[in-house]
Amino acid sequence: MNTPDPNDSILHASVFGQTAPSSAAASVANDRRVEAMEKVTMAFLTEQRRARRWRIFFRLVLLAFIVLLISLSFMSKDRSKSCLTECTALVQLTGEIAADANASAEHINSALQEAFAAKHVRGVILEINSPGGSPVQAGQIYDEIKRLREEHPDTPLYVVVGEMAASGGYYVAAASDEIYVDKASLVGSIGVIMLNFGFTEAIQKLGIEQRTMTAGENKAFMDPFSPVNEKQKAHVQKLLDSIHQQFITAVREGRGDRLHETPDMFSGLIWNGDEAVTLGLADGLGTVDSVARDIIGVENVYDFSYRPDFSERLARKFGAAFFEQVSTKMGVGGVRLK
C-alpha cells in the first residue's frame, strides 16, 4: 500500500485553494455580461417596437391626410353644384397675368367657364387686382370673356377693380359689360414695354472680349453686349406699336361710346378711380357686395376662383415654378402690357 506523499497534498491544496476563487469571480462576471446583454437586447427591442408604432402612426396620419385631399379634390371638381339657389358668381384675378401664375388664362378662363355654366348664376363678377403681365395671356382672357358673353347673353359679367387694373389687367377688364372701381383704385397704363439693357461700355472697361457667333444676321437680336443695331431697334418698335394698337382696339371695342378719349389716354398713364369714371374707363364706384346687391340683384356670392391644390403648392415650393417664361433670344426681356 502506497503512503501518500505530503508534498502531493500540499500541491493539491495549493492548486485548488488558488483556482476556486478565480472560477467564482469569472462566473459572476459572465452572469453580469449576460444580464447586461439581456438589458441591451430588451432596450433595443423596446425601441424597435416604439419606432414601429410611430411609423404606423405617421403612416395612418399620412393616409388620412391623402384621403382628405382626395375628398376635397372631388368635392371641388364640380363647384357649380354648390350654387344650389340663385347666386352671383365671383372669379378673382389677382397678381401678374402670366402662363405660370395663378392669374393665367388657363386658370381664369376655366373658372369663368364654370361660373357661366352654373345653373343658378344670375351674374358674374370678375374681381381684378393686377398690374398686368403677358399680352398673350391677357388677350386670351379677353377673348374668352367675349365668347362666354355671346354664349350666355342673359348672364352679365361685371368687373370690380380692387387696388388696380393696370396694363393687362385693364385689357381684361375692357371685355366686361361694366367696370366698377374704388375712388382710389389705379386704372389704365394702356401701353406696351419690352425691357432690355446694354453692357458694351462695362465689358470694355473690364477687358472682356465679345465672342458671340451666329448664323443669321439677326440671331443675336438686341444682344446687350453689342452696340445697338438700329435696324433691330426699329423692328422692335414696330412690334411694340402693333401690340399697343391691339390693346387700344380692345379698349375701344369694349368701352364703346362711354370712352372719352384724351391725347394721353393710351400713353401708358394711370388714373385713380374717380378720374377713370370721368374718362369713361370705368362706369362707377362699387365693390363686389354692392355690385352683387344693387346691379345683379342677388346678394348671395359664390366664389368660383381658381385655388391651387396642395400638390401644386408643394411642387411650386420645391421649385416647379422655377422655370419662367423667358425670351429665347439673349438679352431680350418678355413683352409686357404696361
mmCIF file of C-alpha atoms in Angstrom:
data_model
loop_
_atom_site.group_PDB
_atom_site.id
_atom_site.type_symbol
_atom_site.label_atom_id
_atom_site.label_comp_id
_atom_site.label_asym_id
_atom_site.label_seq_id
_atom_site.Cartn_x
_atom_site.Cartn_y
_atom_site.Cartn_z
ATOM 1 C CA MET A 1 0.000 0.000 0.000
ATOM 2 C CA ASN A 2 1.348 3.343 -1.078
ATOM 3 C CA THR A 3 1.807 6.031 1.510
ATOM 4 C CA PRO A 4 0.581 9.487 0.376
ATOM 5 C CA ASP A 5 3.272 11.951 -0.235
ATOM 6 C CA PRO A 6 2.737 15.008 1.968
ATOM 7 C CA ASN A 7 4.078 17.169 -0.813
ATOM 8 C CA ASP A 8 1.270 15.971 -3.109
ATOM 9 C CA SER A 9 -1.352 17.056 -0.554
ATOM 10 C CA ILE A 10 0.287 20.411 -0.232
ATOM 11 C CA LEU A 11 0.390 20.791 -4.006
ATOM 12 C CA HIS A 12 -3.264 19.681 -4.310
ATOM 13 C CA ALA A 13 -4.399 22.119 -1.662
ATOM 14 C CA SER A 14 -2.296 24.867 -3.132
ATOM 15 C CA VAL A 15 -3.736 24.401 -6.616
ATOM 16 C CA PHE A 16 -7.397 24.198 -5.573
ATOM 17 C CA GLY A 17 -7.018 26.892 -2.984
ATOM 18 C CA GLN A 18 -5.901 29.370 -5.663
ATOM 19 C CA THR A 19 -8.191 28.408 -8.606
ATOM 20 C CA ALA A 20 -11.541 28.075 -6.847
ATOM 21 C CA PRO A 21 -11.937 31.776 -6.042
ATOM 22 C CA SER A 22 -10.840 32.690 -9.586
ATOM 23 C CA SER A 23 -13.558 30.482 -11.163
ATOM 24 C CA ALA A 24 -16.251 32.021 -8.942
ATOM 25 C CA ALA A 25 -15.255 35.562 -9.993
ATOM 26 C CA ALA A 26 -15.322 34.565 -13.654
ATOM 27 C CA SER A 27 -18.773 33.082 -13.250
ATOM 28 C CA VAL A 28 -20.077 36.253 -11.622
ATOM 29 C CA ALA A 29 -18.553 38.402 -14.348
ATOM 30 C CA ASN A 30 -20.075 36.192 -17.025
ATOM 31 C CA ASP A 31 -23.509 36.445 -15.373
ATOM 32 C CA ARG A 32 -23.215 40.183 -15.342
ATOM 33 C CA ARG A 33 -22.275 40.238 -19.012
ATOM 34 C CA VAL A 34 -25.268 38.054 -19.851
ATOM 35 C CA GLU A 35 -27.512 40.291 -17.777
ATOM 36 C CA ALA A 36 -26.151 43.408 -19.474
ATOM 37 C CA MET A 37 -26.656 41.865 -22.901
ATOM 38 C CA GLU A 38 -30.208 40.935 -21.965
ATOM 39 C CA LYS A 39 -30.876 44.518 -20.857
ATOM 40 C CA VAL A 40 -29.370 45.930 -24.066
ATOM 41 C CA THR A 41 -31.383 43.472 -26.150
ATOM 42 C CA MET A 42 -34.601 44.335 -24.323
ATOM 43 C CA ALA A 43 -33.923 48.052 -24.673
ATOM 44 C CA PHE A 44 -33.254 47.577 -28.393
ATOM 45 C CA LEU A 45 -36.443 45.567 -28.857
ATOM 46 C CA THR A 46 -38.429 48.136 -26.878
ATOM 47 C CA GLU A 47 -37.025 50.948 -29.022
ATOM 48 C CA GLN A 48 -37.787 48.994 -32.182
ATOM 49 C CA ARG A 49 -41.383 48.447 -31.059
ATOM 50 C CA ARG A 50 -41.708 52.122 -30.191
ATOM 51 C CA ALA A 51 -40.272 53.165 -33.566
ATOM 52 C CA ARG A 52 -42.576 50.736 -35.347
ATOM 53 C CA ARG A 53 -45.607 52.155 -33.531
ATOM 54 C CA TRP A 54 -44.589 55.690 -34.509
ATOM 55 C CA ARG A 55 -44.090 54.620 -38.146
ATOM 56 C CA ILE A 56 -47.540 53.064 -38.169
ATOM 57 C CA PHE A 57 -48.995 56.198 -36.561
ATOM 58 C CA PHE A 58 -47.416 58.573 -39.097
ATOM 59 C CA ARG A 59 -48.425 56.324 -41.982
ATOM 60 C CA LEU A 60 -52.007 56.368 -40.776
ATOM 61 C CA VAL A 61 -51.896 60.154 -40.409
ATOM 62 C CA LEU A 62 -50.438 60.488 -43.916
ATOM 63 C CA LEU A 63 -53.072 58.130 -45.305
ATOM 64 C CA ALA A 64 -55.840 60.125 -43.624
ATOM 65 C CA PHE A 65 -54.363 63.346 -44.997
ATOM 66 C CA ILE A 66 -54.218 61.919 -48.521
ATOM 67 C CA VAL A 67 -57.807 60.692 -48.246
ATOM 68 C CA LEU A 68 -58.862 64.163 -47.080
ATOM 69 C CA LEU A 69 -57.088 65.837 -50.002
ATOM 70 C CA ILE A 70 -58.662 63.440 -52.473
ATOM 71 C CA SER A 71 -62.075 64.053 -50.936
ATOM 72 C CA LEU A 72 -61.626 67.821 -51.143
ATOM 73 C CA SER A 73 -60.428 67.449 -54.718
ATOM 74 C CA PHE A 74 -63.544 65.509 -55.698
ATOM 75 C CA MET A 75 -65.738 67.940 -53.815
ATOM 76 C CA SER A 76 -64.266 70.849 -55.777
ATOM 77 C CA LYS A 77 -64.484 69.189 -59.193
ATOM 78 C CA ASP A 78 -67.999 70.469 -59.828
ATOM 79 C CA ARG A 79 -68.285 73.594 -57.727
ATOM 80 C CA SER A 80 -71.238 74.784 -59.804
ATOM 81 C CA LYS A 81 -73.440 72.292 -57.909
ATOM 82 C CA SER A 82 -72.741 74.185 -54.688
ATOM 83 C CA CYS A 83 -74.619 77.188 -56.039
ATOM 84 C CA LEU A 84 -77.976 75.485 -55.419
ATOM 85 C CA THR A 85 -80.011 78.674 -55.277
ATOM 86 C CA GLU A 86 -79.737 81.977 -57.116
ATOM 87 C CA CYS A 87 -76.259 83.397 -56.691
ATOM 88 C CA THR A 88 -73.734 85.841 -58.035
ATOM 89 C CA ALA A 89 -70.576 84.116 -59.239
ATOM 90 C CA LEU A 90 -67.217 85.561 -58.237
ATOM 91 C CA VAL A 91 -63.925 84.967 -60.042
ATOM 92 C CA GLN A 92 -60.793 86.653 -58.716
ATOM 93 C CA LEU A 93 -57.894 87.678 -60.955
ATOM 94 C CA THR A 94 -55.051 88.584 -58.627
ATOM 95 C CA GLY A 95 -51.388 89.289 -59.343
ATOM 96 C CA GLU A 96 -49.360 89.105 -62.511
ATOM 97 C CA ILE A 97 -51.062 87.717 -65.597
ATOM 98 C CA ALA A 98 -48.670 85.014 -66.779
ATOM 99 C CA ALA A 99 -48.761 81.458 -68.070
ATOM 100 C CA ASP A 100 -47.214 80.014 -64.894
ATOM 101 C CA ALA A 101 -49.156 82.177 -62.411
ATOM 102 C CA ASN A 102 -52.491 81.796 -60.650
ATOM 103 C CA ALA A 103 -53.794 84.538 -62.954
ATOM 104 C CA SER A 104 -53.032 82.596 -66.133
ATOM 105 C CA ALA A 105 -55.521 82.404 -68.985
ATOM 106 C CA GLU A 106 -55.930 78.686 -68.273
ATOM 107 C CA HIS A 107 -56.970 79.203 -64.651
ATOM 108 C CA ILE A 108 -59.085 82.326 -65.135
ATOM 109 C CA ASN A 109 -60.886 81.014 -68.218
ATOM 110 C CA SER A 110 -61.611 77.690 -66.525
ATOM 111 C CA ALA A 111 -63.140 79.463 -63.528
ATOM 112 C CA LEU A 112 -65.199 81.733 -65.790
ATOM 113 C CA GLN A 113 -66.474 78.741 -67.764
ATOM 114 C CA GLU A 114 -67.623 77.044 -64.557
ATOM 115 C CA ALA A 115 -69.317 80.217 -63.378
ATOM 116 C CA PHE A 116 -71.224 80.755 -66.617
ATOM 117 C CA ALA A 117 -72.212 77.085 -66.817
ATOM 118 C CA ALA A 118 -73.701 77.007 -63.311
ATOM 119 C CA LYS A 119 -77.484 76.753 -63.441
ATOM 120 C CA HIS A 120 -78.394 79.285 -60.769
ATOM 121 C CA VAL A 121 -75.822 82.002 -61.526
ATOM 122 C CA ARG A 122 -77.539 85.280 -62.385
ATOM 123 C CA GLY A 123 -74.409 87.321 -62.986
ATOM 124 C CA VAL A 124 -70.642 87.043 -62.843
ATOM 125 C CA ILE A 125 -68.227 89.411 -61.119
ATOM 126 C CA LEU A 126 -64.572 89.349 -62.147
ATOM 127 C CA GLU A 127 -62.634 90.995 -59.329
ATOM 128 C CA ILE A 128 -59.319 92.302 -60.683
ATOM 129 C CA ASN A 129 -56.272 93.339 -58.705
ATOM 130 C CA SER A 130 -53.420 93.115 -61.205
ATOM 131 C CA PRO A 131 -50.563 95.259 -62.530
ATOM 132 C CA GLY A 132 -50.714 93.436 -65.871
ATOM 133 C CA GLY A 133 -48.386 90.969 -67.485
ATOM 134 C CA SER A 134 -48.349 88.901 -70.662
ATOM 135 C CA PRO A 135 -50.289 90.410 -73.594
ATOM 136 C CA VAL A 136 -50.898 86.905 -74.890
ATOM 137 C CA GLN A 137 -52.456 85.694 -71.629
ATOM 138 C CA ALA A 138 -54.483 88.896 -71.194
ATOM 139 C CA GLY A 139 -55.693 88.654 -74.793
ATOM 140 C CA GLN A 140 -56.811 85.056 -74.289
ATOM 141 C CA ILE A 141 -58.839 86.008 -71.218
ATOM 142 C CA TYR A 142 -60.352 88.981 -73.093
ATOM 143 C CA ASP A 143 -61.377 86.750 -75.996
ATOM 144 C CA GLU A 144 -62.864 84.093 -73.704
ATOM 145 C CA ILE A 145 -64.968 86.684 -71.879
ATOM 146 C CA LYS A 146 -66.324 87.863 -75.222
ATOM 147 C CA ARG A 147 -67.095 84.280 -76.242
ATOM 148 C CA LEU A 148 -68.840 83.445 -72.977
ATOM 149 C CA ARG A 149 -70.953 86.596 -73.137
ATOM 150 C CA GLU A 150 -72.147 85.615 -76.624
ATOM 151 C CA GLU A 151 -72.836 82.054 -75.468
ATOM 152 C CA HIS A 152 -74.697 83.243 -72.331
ATOM 153 C CA PRO A 153 -76.337 86.529 -73.348
ATOM 154 C CA ASP A 154 -78.574 86.560 -70.265
ATOM 155 C CA THR A 155 -75.653 86.333 -67.841
ATOM 156 C CA PRO A 156 -73.852 89.679 -67.472
ATOM 157 C CA LEU A 157 -70.207 89.990 -66.440
ATOM 158 C CA TYR A 158 -69.055 92.944 -64.379
ATOM 159 C CA VAL A 159 -65.516 93.837 -63.357
ATOM 160 C CA VAL A 160 -64.785 95.185 -59.897
ATOM 161 C CA VAL A 161 -61.326 96.707 -59.516
ATOM 162 C CA GLY A 162 -59.501 96.389 -56.218
ATOM 163 C CA GLU A 163 -56.143 98.098 -55.816
ATOM 164 C CA MET A 164 -55.504 98.262 -59.553
ATOM 165 C CA ALA A 165 -56.422 97.105 -63.006
ATOM 166 C CA ALA A 166 -53.444 98.356 -64.945
ATOM 167 C CA SER A 167 -51.944 97.303 -68.239
ATOM 168 C CA GLY A 168 -53.026 93.712 -68.989
ATOM 169 C CA GLY A 169 -55.376 93.906 -66.020
ATOM 170 C CA TYR A 170 -57.287 96.687 -67.736
ATOM 171 C CA TYR A 171 -57.070 94.875 -71.077
ATOM 172 C CA VAL A 172 -59.089 92.064 -69.479
ATOM 173 C CA ALA A 173 -61.480 94.493 -67.769
ATOM 174 C CA ALA A 174 -62.351 96.134 -71.086
ATOM 175 C CA ALA A 175 -64.149 92.953 -72.187
ATOM 176 C CA SER A 176 -66.763 93.217 -69.423
ATOM 177 C CA ASP A 177 -70.233 94.744 -69.573
ATOM 178 C CA GLU A 178 -69.353 97.343 -66.963
ATOM 179 C CA ILE A 179 -66.371 98.255 -64.767
ATOM 180 C CA TYR A 180 -66.673 99.382 -61.156
ATOM 181 C CA VAL A 181 -63.809 100.827 -59.138
ATOM 182 C CA ASP A 182 -62.916 102.302 -55.790
ATOM 183 C CA LYS A 183 -62.204 106.010 -55.874
ATOM 184 C CA ALA A 184 -58.534 105.239 -55.076
ATOM 185 C CA SER A 185 -58.113 102.308 -57.485
ATOM 186 C CA LEU A 186 -55.408 102.669 -60.123
ATOM 187 C CA VAL A 187 -56.689 102.201 -63.660
ATOM 188 C CA GLY A 188 -55.151 102.435 -67.117
ATOM 189 C CA SER A 189 -51.485 102.098 -68.057
ATOM 190 C CA ILE A 190 -52.520 101.331 -71.623
ATOM 191 C CA GLY A 191 -49.166 100.678 -73.249
ATOM 192 C CA VAL A 192 -46.556 98.020 -74.024
ATOM 193 C CA ILE A 193 -42.994 97.595 -72.767
ATOM 194 C CA MET A 194 -40.006 95.401 -73.567
ATOM 195 C CA LEU A 195 -37.097 95.612 -71.145
ATOM 196 C CA ASN A 196 -33.534 95.490 -72.423
ATOM 197 C CA PHE A 197 -30.100 96.501 -71.142
ATOM 198 C CA GLY A 198 -26.759 97.361 -72.687
ATOM 199 C CA PHE A 199 -23.348 96.497 -71.200
ATOM 200 C CA THR A 200 -20.972 97.430 -74.014
ATOM 201 C CA GLU A 201 -19.005 100.082 -72.095
ATOM 202 C CA ALA A 202 -18.892 97.942 -68.962
ATOM 203 C CA ILE A 203 -17.335 94.937 -70.701
ATOM 204 C CA GLN A 204 -14.786 97.188 -72.424
ATOM 205 C CA LYS A 205 -13.681 98.627 -69.086
ATOM 206 C CA LEU A 206 -13.403 95.120 -67.645
ATOM 207 C CA GLY A 207 -11.373 93.934 -70.620
ATOM 208 C CA ILE A 208 -13.978 91.364 -71.647
ATOM 209 C CA GLU A 209 -13.976 90.298 -75.273
ATOM 210 C CA GLN A 210 -17.286 89.621 -77.010
ATOM 211 C CA ARG A 211 -17.131 86.310 -78.932
ATOM 212 C CA THR A 212 -20.767 85.611 -79.795
ATOM 213 C CA MET A 213 -21.111 83.689 -83.067
ATOM 214 C CA THR A 214 -24.330 83.370 -85.044
ATOM 215 C CA ALA A 215 -25.715 82.004 -88.299
ATOM 216 C CA GLY A 216 -28.294 84.559 -89.404
ATOM 217 C CA GLU A 217 -27.650 88.276 -89.135
ATOM 218 C CA ASN A 218 -30.374 88.844 -86.530
ATOM 219 C CA LYS A 219 -29.840 85.753 -84.422
ATOM 220 C CA ALA A 220 -28.134 87.775 -81.668
ATOM 221 C CA PHE A 221 -31.185 90.024 -81.642
ATOM 222 C CA MET A 222 -30.751 93.021 -79.309
ATOM 223 C CA ASP A 223 -27.669 91.448 -77.713
ATOM 224 C CA PRO A 224 -26.951 93.514 -74.567
ATOM 225 C CA PHE A 225 -23.191 93.002 -75.032
ATOM 226 C CA SER A 226 -23.131 94.519 -78.520
ATOM 227 C CA PRO A 227 -23.790 98.082 -79.715
ATOM 228 C CA VAL A 228 -27.398 98.941 -80.573
ATOM 229 C CA ASN A 229 -28.399 97.759 -84.023
ATOM 230 C CA GLU A 230 -30.681 100.481 -85.372
ATOM 231 C CA LYS A 231 -32.402 98.139 -87.787
ATOM 232 C CA GLN A 232 -33.246 95.715 -84.982
ATOM 233 C CA LYS A 233 -34.333 98.581 -82.741
ATOM 234 C CA ALA A 234 -36.750 99.788 -85.421
ATOM 235 C CA HIS A 235 -38.109 96.262 -85.769
ATOM 236 C CA VAL A 236 -38.771 96.031 -82.010
ATOM 237 C CA GLN A 237 -40.514 99.404 -82.019
ATOM 238 C CA LYS A 238 -42.738 98.269 -84.882
ATOM 239 C CA LEU A 239 -43.563 95.127 -82.917
ATOM 240 C CA LEU A 240 -44.438 97.082 -79.784
ATOM 241 C CA ASP A 241 -46.544 99.579 -81.739
ATOM 242 C CA SER A 242 -48.505 96.703 -83.267
ATOM 243 C CA ILE A 243 -49.260 95.118 -79.878
ATOM 244 C CA HIS A 244 -50.114 98.553 -78.480
ATOM 245 C CA GLN A 245 -52.629 99.046 -81.273
ATOM 246 C CA GLN A 246 -54.229 95.700 -80.431
ATOM 247 C CA PHE A 247 -54.593 96.906 -76.846
ATOM 248 C CA ILE A 248 -56.128 100.209 -77.942
ATOM 249 C CA THR A 249 -58.568 98.440 -80.258
ATOM 250 C CA ALA A 250 -59.655 96.101 -77.468
ATOM 251 C CA VAL A 251 -60.310 99.056 -75.138
ATOM 252 C CA ARG A 252 -62.244 100.985 -77.775
ATOM 253 C CA GLU A 253 -64.374 97.986 -78.674
ATOM 254 C CA GLY A 254 -65.023 97.124 -75.061
ATOM 255 C CA ARG A 255 -65.864 100.605 -73.831
ATOM 256 C CA GLY A 256 -67.547 101.955 -76.947
ATOM 257 C CA ASP A 257 -69.247 105.346 -76.685
ATOM 258 C CA ARG A 258 -68.581 105.508 -72.943
ATOM 259 C CA LEU A 259 -64.916 106.247 -73.605
ATOM 260 C CA HIS A 260 -63.939 109.933 -73.583
ATOM 261 C CA GLU A 261 -60.589 109.811 -75.309
ATOM 262 C CA THR A 262 -57.843 112.265 -74.473
ATOM 263 C CA PRO A 263 -54.427 112.679 -76.144
ATOM 264 C CA ASP A 264 -52.689 110.865 -73.299
ATOM 265 C CA MET A 265 -55.270 108.123 -72.698
ATOM 266 C CA PHE A 266 -53.194 105.477 -74.472
ATOM 267 C CA SER A 267 -49.800 106.823 -73.437
ATOM 268 C CA GLY A 268 -49.294 104.452 -70.506
ATOM 269 C CA LEU A 269 -50.541 106.861 -67.829
ATOM 270 C CA ILE A 270 -52.685 105.652 -64.949
ATOM 271 C CA TRP A 271 -55.615 107.350 -63.201
ATOM 272 C CA ASN A 272 -57.414 106.925 -59.919
ATOM 273 C CA GLY A 273 -60.941 105.562 -59.768
ATOM 274 C CA ASP A 274 -62.701 108.928 -59.814
ATOM 275 C CA GLU A 275 -60.707 110.072 -62.851
ATOM 276 C CA ALA A 276 -61.288 106.727 -64.577
ATOM 277 C CA VAL A 277 -65.056 107.194 -64.258
ATOM 278 C CA THR A 278 -64.785 110.718 -65.687
ATOM 279 C CA LEU A 279 -62.752 109.453 -68.655
ATOM 280 C CA GLY A 280 -65.122 106.587 -69.309
ATOM 281 C CA LEU A 281 -62.524 103.962 -68.409
ATOM 282 C CA ALA A 282 -64.920 102.847 -65.651
ATOM 283 C CA ASP A 283 -68.675 103.064 -65.117
ATOM 284 C CA GLY A 284 -68.922 103.925 -61.446
ATOM 285 C CA LEU A 285 -67.821 103.270 -57.899
ATOM 286 C CA GLY A 286 -68.601 99.897 -56.395
ATOM 287 C CA THR A 287 -67.489 96.776 -54.569
ATOM 288 C CA VAL A 288 -68.194 93.083 -55.045
ATOM 289 C CA ASP A 289 -71.002 93.240 -52.488
ATOM 290 C CA SER A 290 -72.568 96.411 -53.847
ATOM 291 C CA VAL A 291 -72.490 95.187 -57.445
ATOM 292 C CA ALA A 292 -73.992 91.836 -56.435
ATOM 293 C CA ARG A 293 -76.699 93.545 -54.416
ATOM 294 C CA ASP A 294 -77.502 96.649 -56.460
ATOM 295 C CA ILE A 295 -76.572 95.747 -60.046
ATOM 296 C CA ILE A 296 -77.109 91.978 -60.337
ATOM 297 C CA GLY A 297 -79.748 91.898 -57.609
ATOM 298 C CA VAL A 298 -78.507 88.708 -55.910
ATOM 299 C CA GLU A 299 -76.555 89.197 -52.681
ATOM 300 C CA ASN A 300 -75.569 85.524 -52.355
ATOM 301 C CA VAL A 301 -71.990 85.461 -53.743
ATOM 302 C CA TYR A 302 -70.354 82.133 -54.577
ATOM 303 C CA ASP A 303 -66.610 82.043 -55.268
ATOM 304 C CA PHE A 304 -65.552 80.099 -58.377
ATOM 305 C CA SER A 305 -61.972 81.395 -58.252
ATOM 306 C CA TYR A 306 -59.058 79.127 -59.037
ATOM 307 C CA ARG A 307 -57.274 77.820 -55.955
ATOM 308 C CA PRO A 308 -54.054 75.791 -56.317
ATOM 309 C CA ASP A 309 -54.349 72.370 -54.676
ATOM 310 C CA PHE A 310 -51.930 71.011 -52.096
ATOM 311 C CA SER A 311 -49.771 69.085 -54.548
ATOM 312 C CA GLU A 312 -49.396 72.115 -56.801
ATOM 313 C CA ARG A 313 -48.430 74.384 -53.913
ATOM 314 C CA LEU A 314 -45.934 71.790 -52.746
ATOM 315 C CA ALA A 315 -44.451 71.440 -56.228
ATOM 316 C CA ARG A 316 -44.056 75.197 -56.510
ATOM 317 C CA LYS A 317 -42.454 75.382 -53.101
ATOM 318 C CA PHE A 318 -39.780 72.933 -54.150
ATOM 319 C CA GLY A 319 -39.023 74.545 -57.451
ATOM 320 C CA ALA A 320 -41.584 73.526 -60.046
ATOM 321 C CA ALA A 321 -42.265 77.208 -60.610
ATOM 322 C CA PHE A 322 -38.576 77.875 -61.197
ATOM 323 C CA PHE A 323 -38.998 77.686 -64.954
ATOM 324 C CA GLU A 324 -40.416 81.032 -66.016
ATOM 325 C CA GLN A 325 -41.344 82.330 -69.424
ATOM 326 C CA VAL A 326 -38.239 83.922 -70.875
ATOM 327 C CA SER A 327 -37.206 85.020 -74.315
ATOM 328 C CA THR A 328 -35.196 82.585 -76.391
ATOM 329 C CA LYS A 329 -33.092 85.474 -77.627
ATOM 330 C CA MET A 330 -30.249 86.597 -75.367
ATOM 331 C CA GLY A 331 -30.876 89.933 -73.712
ATOM 332 C CA VAL A 332 -34.482 90.390 -74.807
ATOM 333 C CA GLY A 333 -36.952 90.703 -71.979
ATOM 334 C CA GLY A 334 -40.522 89.479 -72.350
ATOM 335 C CA VAL A 335 -43.054 91.832 -73.903
ATOM 336 C CA ARG A 336 -45.425 93.177 -71.280
ATOM 337 C CA LEU A 337 -48.516 95.327 -71.358
ATOM 338 C CA LYS A 338 -47.855 98.476 -69.381
#
